[in-house]
Short mmCIF file of C-alpha atoms and ligand atoms in Angstrom, two decimals:
data_model
loop_
_atom_site.label_atom_id
_atom_site.label_comp_id
_atom_site.label_asym_id
_atom_site.label_seq_id
_atom_site.Cartn_x
_atom_site.Cartn_y
_atom_site.Cartn_z
CA MET A 216 6.43 -8.20 -18.49
CA LYS A 217 6.06 -7.45 -22.39
CA ILE A 218 8.13 -9.78 -24.42
CA GLU A 219 10.08 -6.79 -26.04
CA LEU A 220 11.02 -5.90 -22.59
CA ILE A 221 12.27 -9.09 -21.37
CA ARG A 222 14.20 -9.47 -24.75
CA ARG A 223 16.04 -5.98 -24.09
CA GLU A 224 16.95 -7.22 -20.58
CA VAL A 225 18.27 -10.52 -21.86
CA GLU A 226 20.54 -8.92 -24.35
CA LYS A 227 21.76 -6.59 -21.85
CA GLU A 228 22.74 -9.36 -19.56
CA LEU A 229 24.35 -11.60 -22.01
CA PRO A 230 27.62 -11.44 -23.72
CA ARG A 231 27.27 -11.02 -27.70
CA LYS A 232 28.09 -14.56 -28.41
CA ARG A 233 25.64 -15.88 -25.76
CA TRP A 234 22.92 -13.31 -26.96
CA VAL A 235 23.29 -14.93 -30.48
CA HIS A 236 23.13 -18.34 -29.13
CA THR A 237 19.99 -17.46 -27.34
CA MET A 238 18.13 -16.09 -30.51
CA GLY A 239 19.35 -19.43 -32.05
CA VAL A 240 17.55 -21.18 -29.62
CA VAL A 241 14.37 -19.18 -29.73
CA GLN A 242 14.28 -19.75 -33.51
CA SER A 243 15.02 -23.52 -33.11
CA ALA A 244 12.57 -24.10 -30.15
CA MET A 245 9.69 -22.26 -31.92
CA GLN A 246 10.10 -24.57 -34.96
CA LEU A 247 10.52 -27.45 -33.25
CA ALA A 248 7.23 -26.39 -30.89
CA ARG A 249 5.43 -26.06 -34.08
CA GLN A 250 6.73 -29.57 -35.54
CA HIS A 251 5.88 -31.49 -32.22
CA GLY A 252 2.54 -29.78 -31.02
CA ALA A 253 4.08 -27.81 -28.43
CA ASP A 254 3.09 -24.05 -27.76
CA SER A 255 5.58 -21.83 -29.68
CA GLU A 256 4.79 -18.64 -27.56
CA LYS A 257 6.03 -20.49 -24.49
CA ALA A 258 9.03 -22.01 -26.34
CA GLU A 259 9.84 -18.52 -27.37
CA LEU A 260 9.70 -17.30 -23.98
CA ALA A 261 11.47 -20.31 -22.25
CA ALA A 262 14.14 -20.19 -25.03
CA LEU A 263 14.84 -16.48 -24.52
CA LEU A 264 15.32 -16.80 -20.86
CA HIS A 265 16.99 -20.26 -20.45
CA ASP A 266 20.56 -18.97 -20.14
CA TYR A 267 19.83 -15.61 -18.63
CA ALA A 268 21.85 -16.52 -15.41
CA LYS A 269 24.81 -18.20 -17.36
CA TYR A 270 27.21 -15.52 -16.19
CA TRP A 271 25.94 -14.92 -12.81
CA THR A 272 28.52 -15.55 -9.98
CA ALA A 273 28.25 -18.87 -8.06
CA ASP A 274 27.23 -16.97 -5.12
CA LYS A 275 24.27 -15.26 -6.90
CA MET A 276 23.04 -18.64 -8.51
CA GLU A 277 23.45 -20.31 -5.16
CA THR A 278 21.62 -17.61 -3.46
CA MET A 279 18.59 -17.39 -6.03
CA ILE A 280 18.27 -21.03 -5.79
CA ARG A 281 18.08 -21.25 -2.08
CA LYS A 282 15.68 -18.36 -1.80
CA TYR A 283 13.41 -19.42 -4.61
CA GLU A 284 13.74 -22.84 -5.95
CA ALA A 285 11.96 -25.65 -3.96
CA ASP A 286 14.56 -28.45 -5.37
CA GLN A 287 18.16 -27.41 -4.23
CA ASP A 288 19.59 -30.80 -5.09
CA VAL A 289 21.54 -29.22 -7.90
CA LEU A 290 23.77 -27.48 -5.40
CA HIS A 291 25.52 -30.65 -5.05
CA TYR A 292 26.37 -31.35 -8.90
CA GLU A 293 28.48 -29.29 -11.20
CA ILE A 294 28.01 -25.65 -11.30
CA GLU A 295 27.35 -25.52 -15.08
CA LEU A 296 23.76 -27.17 -13.74
CA TRP A 297 22.93 -24.09 -11.76
CA HIS A 298 22.05 -21.56 -14.55
CA GLY A 299 18.66 -23.22 -15.22
CA PRO A 300 17.17 -23.20 -12.23
CA ALA A 301 18.57 -19.72 -11.35
CA ALA A 302 17.04 -18.45 -14.57
CA ALA A 303 13.76 -20.09 -13.63
CA ALA A 304 13.98 -18.16 -10.11
CA ALA A 305 14.58 -14.70 -12.11
CA ALA A 306 11.94 -15.46 -14.88
CA ARG A 307 9.55 -15.59 -11.74
CA ILE A 308 10.64 -13.15 -9.65
CA GLN A 309 12.33 -10.51 -11.70
CA PHE A 310 9.94 -11.04 -15.08
CA GLN A 311 6.73 -12.16 -13.17
CA ILE A 312 6.28 -15.34 -15.13
CA THR A 313 3.68 -17.37 -13.62
CA ASP A 314 3.38 -20.12 -16.20
CA SER A 315 4.81 -23.34 -14.55
CA ALA A 316 5.25 -24.83 -18.16
CA VAL A 317 7.67 -22.03 -19.13
CA LEU A 318 9.64 -22.39 -15.83
CA ASP A 319 9.99 -25.81 -15.95
CA ALA A 320 11.37 -25.42 -19.45
CA ILE A 321 13.92 -23.05 -18.46
CA ARG A 322 14.65 -24.82 -15.09
CA TYR A 323 15.55 -28.31 -16.66
CA HIS A 324 17.02 -27.35 -19.96
CA THR A 325 20.48 -28.51 -19.02
CA SER A 326 19.70 -31.42 -16.71
CA GLY A 327 16.43 -32.87 -18.35
CA ARG A 328 14.48 -34.68 -16.00
CA VAL A 329 12.03 -37.93 -15.97
CA GLY A 330 8.58 -37.24 -17.26
CA MET A 331 9.76 -34.10 -19.05
CA SER A 332 6.92 -32.33 -21.22
CA THR A 333 7.15 -31.89 -24.72
CA LEU A 334 8.09 -28.14 -24.03
CA GLU A 335 10.87 -28.95 -21.84
CA LYS A 336 11.93 -31.34 -24.72
CA VAL A 337 11.66 -28.73 -27.16
CA VAL A 338 13.76 -26.17 -25.32
CA CYS A 339 16.39 -29.01 -24.22
CA LEU A 340 17.03 -30.05 -27.73
CA ALA A 341 16.77 -26.60 -29.55
CA ASP A 342 19.75 -25.66 -27.22
CA TYR A 343 21.76 -28.45 -28.45
CA ILE A 344 21.18 -28.19 -32.12
CA GLU A 345 20.41 -24.42 -32.57
CA HIS A 346 22.11 -23.22 -36.01
CA ASN A 347 25.24 -21.28 -34.49
CA ARG A 348 26.17 -24.45 -32.36
CA ASP A 349 29.25 -25.85 -33.79
CA TYR A 350 30.90 -28.71 -31.60
CA ASP A 351 32.30 -31.91 -32.42
CA GLY A 352 29.21 -34.55 -32.64
CA VAL A 353 26.55 -31.54 -33.59
CA GLU A 354 25.62 -32.84 -37.04
CA HIS A 355 24.94 -36.39 -35.54
CA ILE A 356 22.55 -34.70 -32.96
CA ARG A 357 20.72 -32.80 -35.60
CA ALA A 358 20.44 -35.86 -37.61
CA CYS A 359 18.98 -37.62 -34.77
CA ALA A 360 16.63 -34.91 -34.04
CA GLU A 361 15.34 -35.09 -37.58
CA GLN A 362 13.90 -38.59 -36.18
CA GLY A 363 12.09 -37.19 -33.44
CA LEU A 364 12.74 -34.94 -30.04
CA GLU A 365 13.49 -38.27 -28.23
CA CYS A 366 15.84 -39.44 -30.33
CA GLY A 367 17.76 -36.22 -30.77
CA LEU A 368 17.74 -35.75 -26.98
CA ILE A 369 19.12 -39.18 -26.45
CA ALA A 370 22.03 -38.50 -28.74
CA GLY A 371 22.52 -35.04 -26.91
CA LEU A 372 22.40 -36.65 -23.36
CA ASP A 373 24.64 -39.39 -24.37
CA GLN A 374 27.02 -37.07 -25.76
CA THR A 375 27.14 -35.06 -22.54
CA LEU A 376 27.25 -37.93 -20.23
CA THR A 377 30.19 -39.49 -22.17
CA PHE A 378 32.02 -36.12 -21.68
CA LEU A 379 31.34 -35.88 -18.11
CA ILE A 380 32.46 -39.35 -17.41
CA ARG A 381 35.50 -38.86 -19.61
CA LYS A 382 36.39 -35.91 -17.52
CA GLY A 383 35.81 -37.80 -14.28
CA LYS A 384 33.12 -35.35 -13.04
CA LYS A 385 30.03 -36.15 -11.38
CA VAL A 386 26.66 -36.96 -13.30
CA PHE A 387 23.29 -35.25 -11.84
CA PRO A 388 21.34 -38.41 -11.33
CA GLN A 389 18.26 -36.45 -13.01
CA THR A 390 20.08 -36.40 -15.99
CA ILE A 391 20.45 -40.37 -16.37
CA LEU A 392 16.41 -40.70 -15.38
CA ALA A 393 15.68 -38.30 -18.05
CA ARG A 394 17.59 -40.52 -20.35
CA ASN A 395 15.99 -43.77 -19.29
CA PHE A 396 12.76 -42.05 -19.73
CA LEU A 397 13.25 -40.72 -23.28
CA ILE A 398 14.45 -44.03 -24.19
CA ASP A 399 11.29 -45.53 -22.86
CA GLU A 400 9.11 -42.76 -24.70
CA TRP A 401 10.86 -43.50 -27.57
CA LYS A 402 10.37 -47.13 -27.76
CA ALA A 403 6.65 -46.59 -26.98
CA ARG A 404 6.25 -44.39 -29.72
CA ASN A 405 8.07 -46.81 -32.29
CA GLY A 406 6.93 -49.96 -31.22
CA GLY A 407 10.00 -51.29 -29.58
CA SER A 408 13.25 -50.22 -31.21
CA LEU A 409 15.60 -47.50 -30.84
O1 DGI B 101 24.46 -23.26 -21.60
P1 DGI B 101 24.72 -23.71 -22.45
O2 DGI B 101 25.91 -23.97 -22.83
O3 DGI B 101 23.84 -23.30 -23.64
O4 DGI B 101 24.30 -25.42 -22.45
P2 DGI B 101 23.65 -26.47 -21.22
O5 DGI B 101 22.77 -25.51 -20.46
O6 DGI B 101 23.02 -27.52 -21.80
O7 DGI B 101 24.87 -26.97 -20.64
C1 DGI B 101 25.70 -26.69 -19.67
C2 DGI B 101 26.56 -27.71 -19.39
O8 DGI B 101 26.51 -28.43 -18.30
C3 DGI B 101 26.84 -28.99 -20.58
O9 DGI B 101 27.79 -28.56 -21.47
C4 DGI B 101 27.53 -30.11 -19.37
C5 DGI B 101 27.33 -29.64 -18.19
N1 DGI B 101 26.96 -30.69 -17.18
C6 DGI B 101 27.71 -30.72 -15.89
N2 DGI B 101 26.88 -31.44 -15.08
C7 DGI B 101 26.08 -31.99 -15.90
C8 DGI B 101 25.84 -31.35 -16.91
N3 DGI B 101 24.69 -31.38 -17.86
C9 DGI B 101 23.95 -32.66 -17.86
N4 DGI B 101 23.06 -32.78 -18.67
N5 DGI B 101 24.09 -33.48 -16.60
C10 DGI B 101 24.82 -33.30 -15.63
O10 DGI B 101 24.97 -33.63 -14.61
FE1 FE B 102 22.15 -23.41 -20.70
FE1 FE B 103 21.96 -22.53 -23.96
#
């Protein structure tokens, strides 16, 4: 399906504020992709669809994940994690996207995962720092992002994990594994210090 058509469908599906956020993620993801050597067209497509399922009912997300997603572990954790895999299912089934790199960037945009690709990092980080975002700590995450994808993501995930723990919520183990992975990658790239 042509990107213009997908854009129209996503805009129809989302409340205004979420559509504005989505356009911010598209812009930020394309810029990060160019900066860090990922494919900016793939970044655009993944960013455009990343929150497509955000306002689906729990039932609809669960049905799509059970029907179309190989890994259903996420269903045992916070419902906020479900819209990524649900949107990946929609991208594949409704929008006929077959590129697994794009699908993974949509699928893991909230949780992150061990071994995440540069494209996955780009979309996940863009989601934290796009210019419409305004939450406590966003400036710190933006400043870390200037140091590199891993640095920005570690700061973002640290904030999310701290929030979840403070609220007494469960943590999806893949998020912890993602953070450990990013720390190792950052150290390997920077000769041992974070
Ligand atoms: O959809 P957005 O609001 O743009 O952002 P998102 O997809 O990154 O985040 C959705 C929320 O999911 C985030 O604010 C925290 C929540 N969440 C719940 N459990 C977990 C989690 N996020 C991560 N990374 N890991 C969890 O286990
Ligand atoms: Fe999201
Ligand atoms: Fe988002």
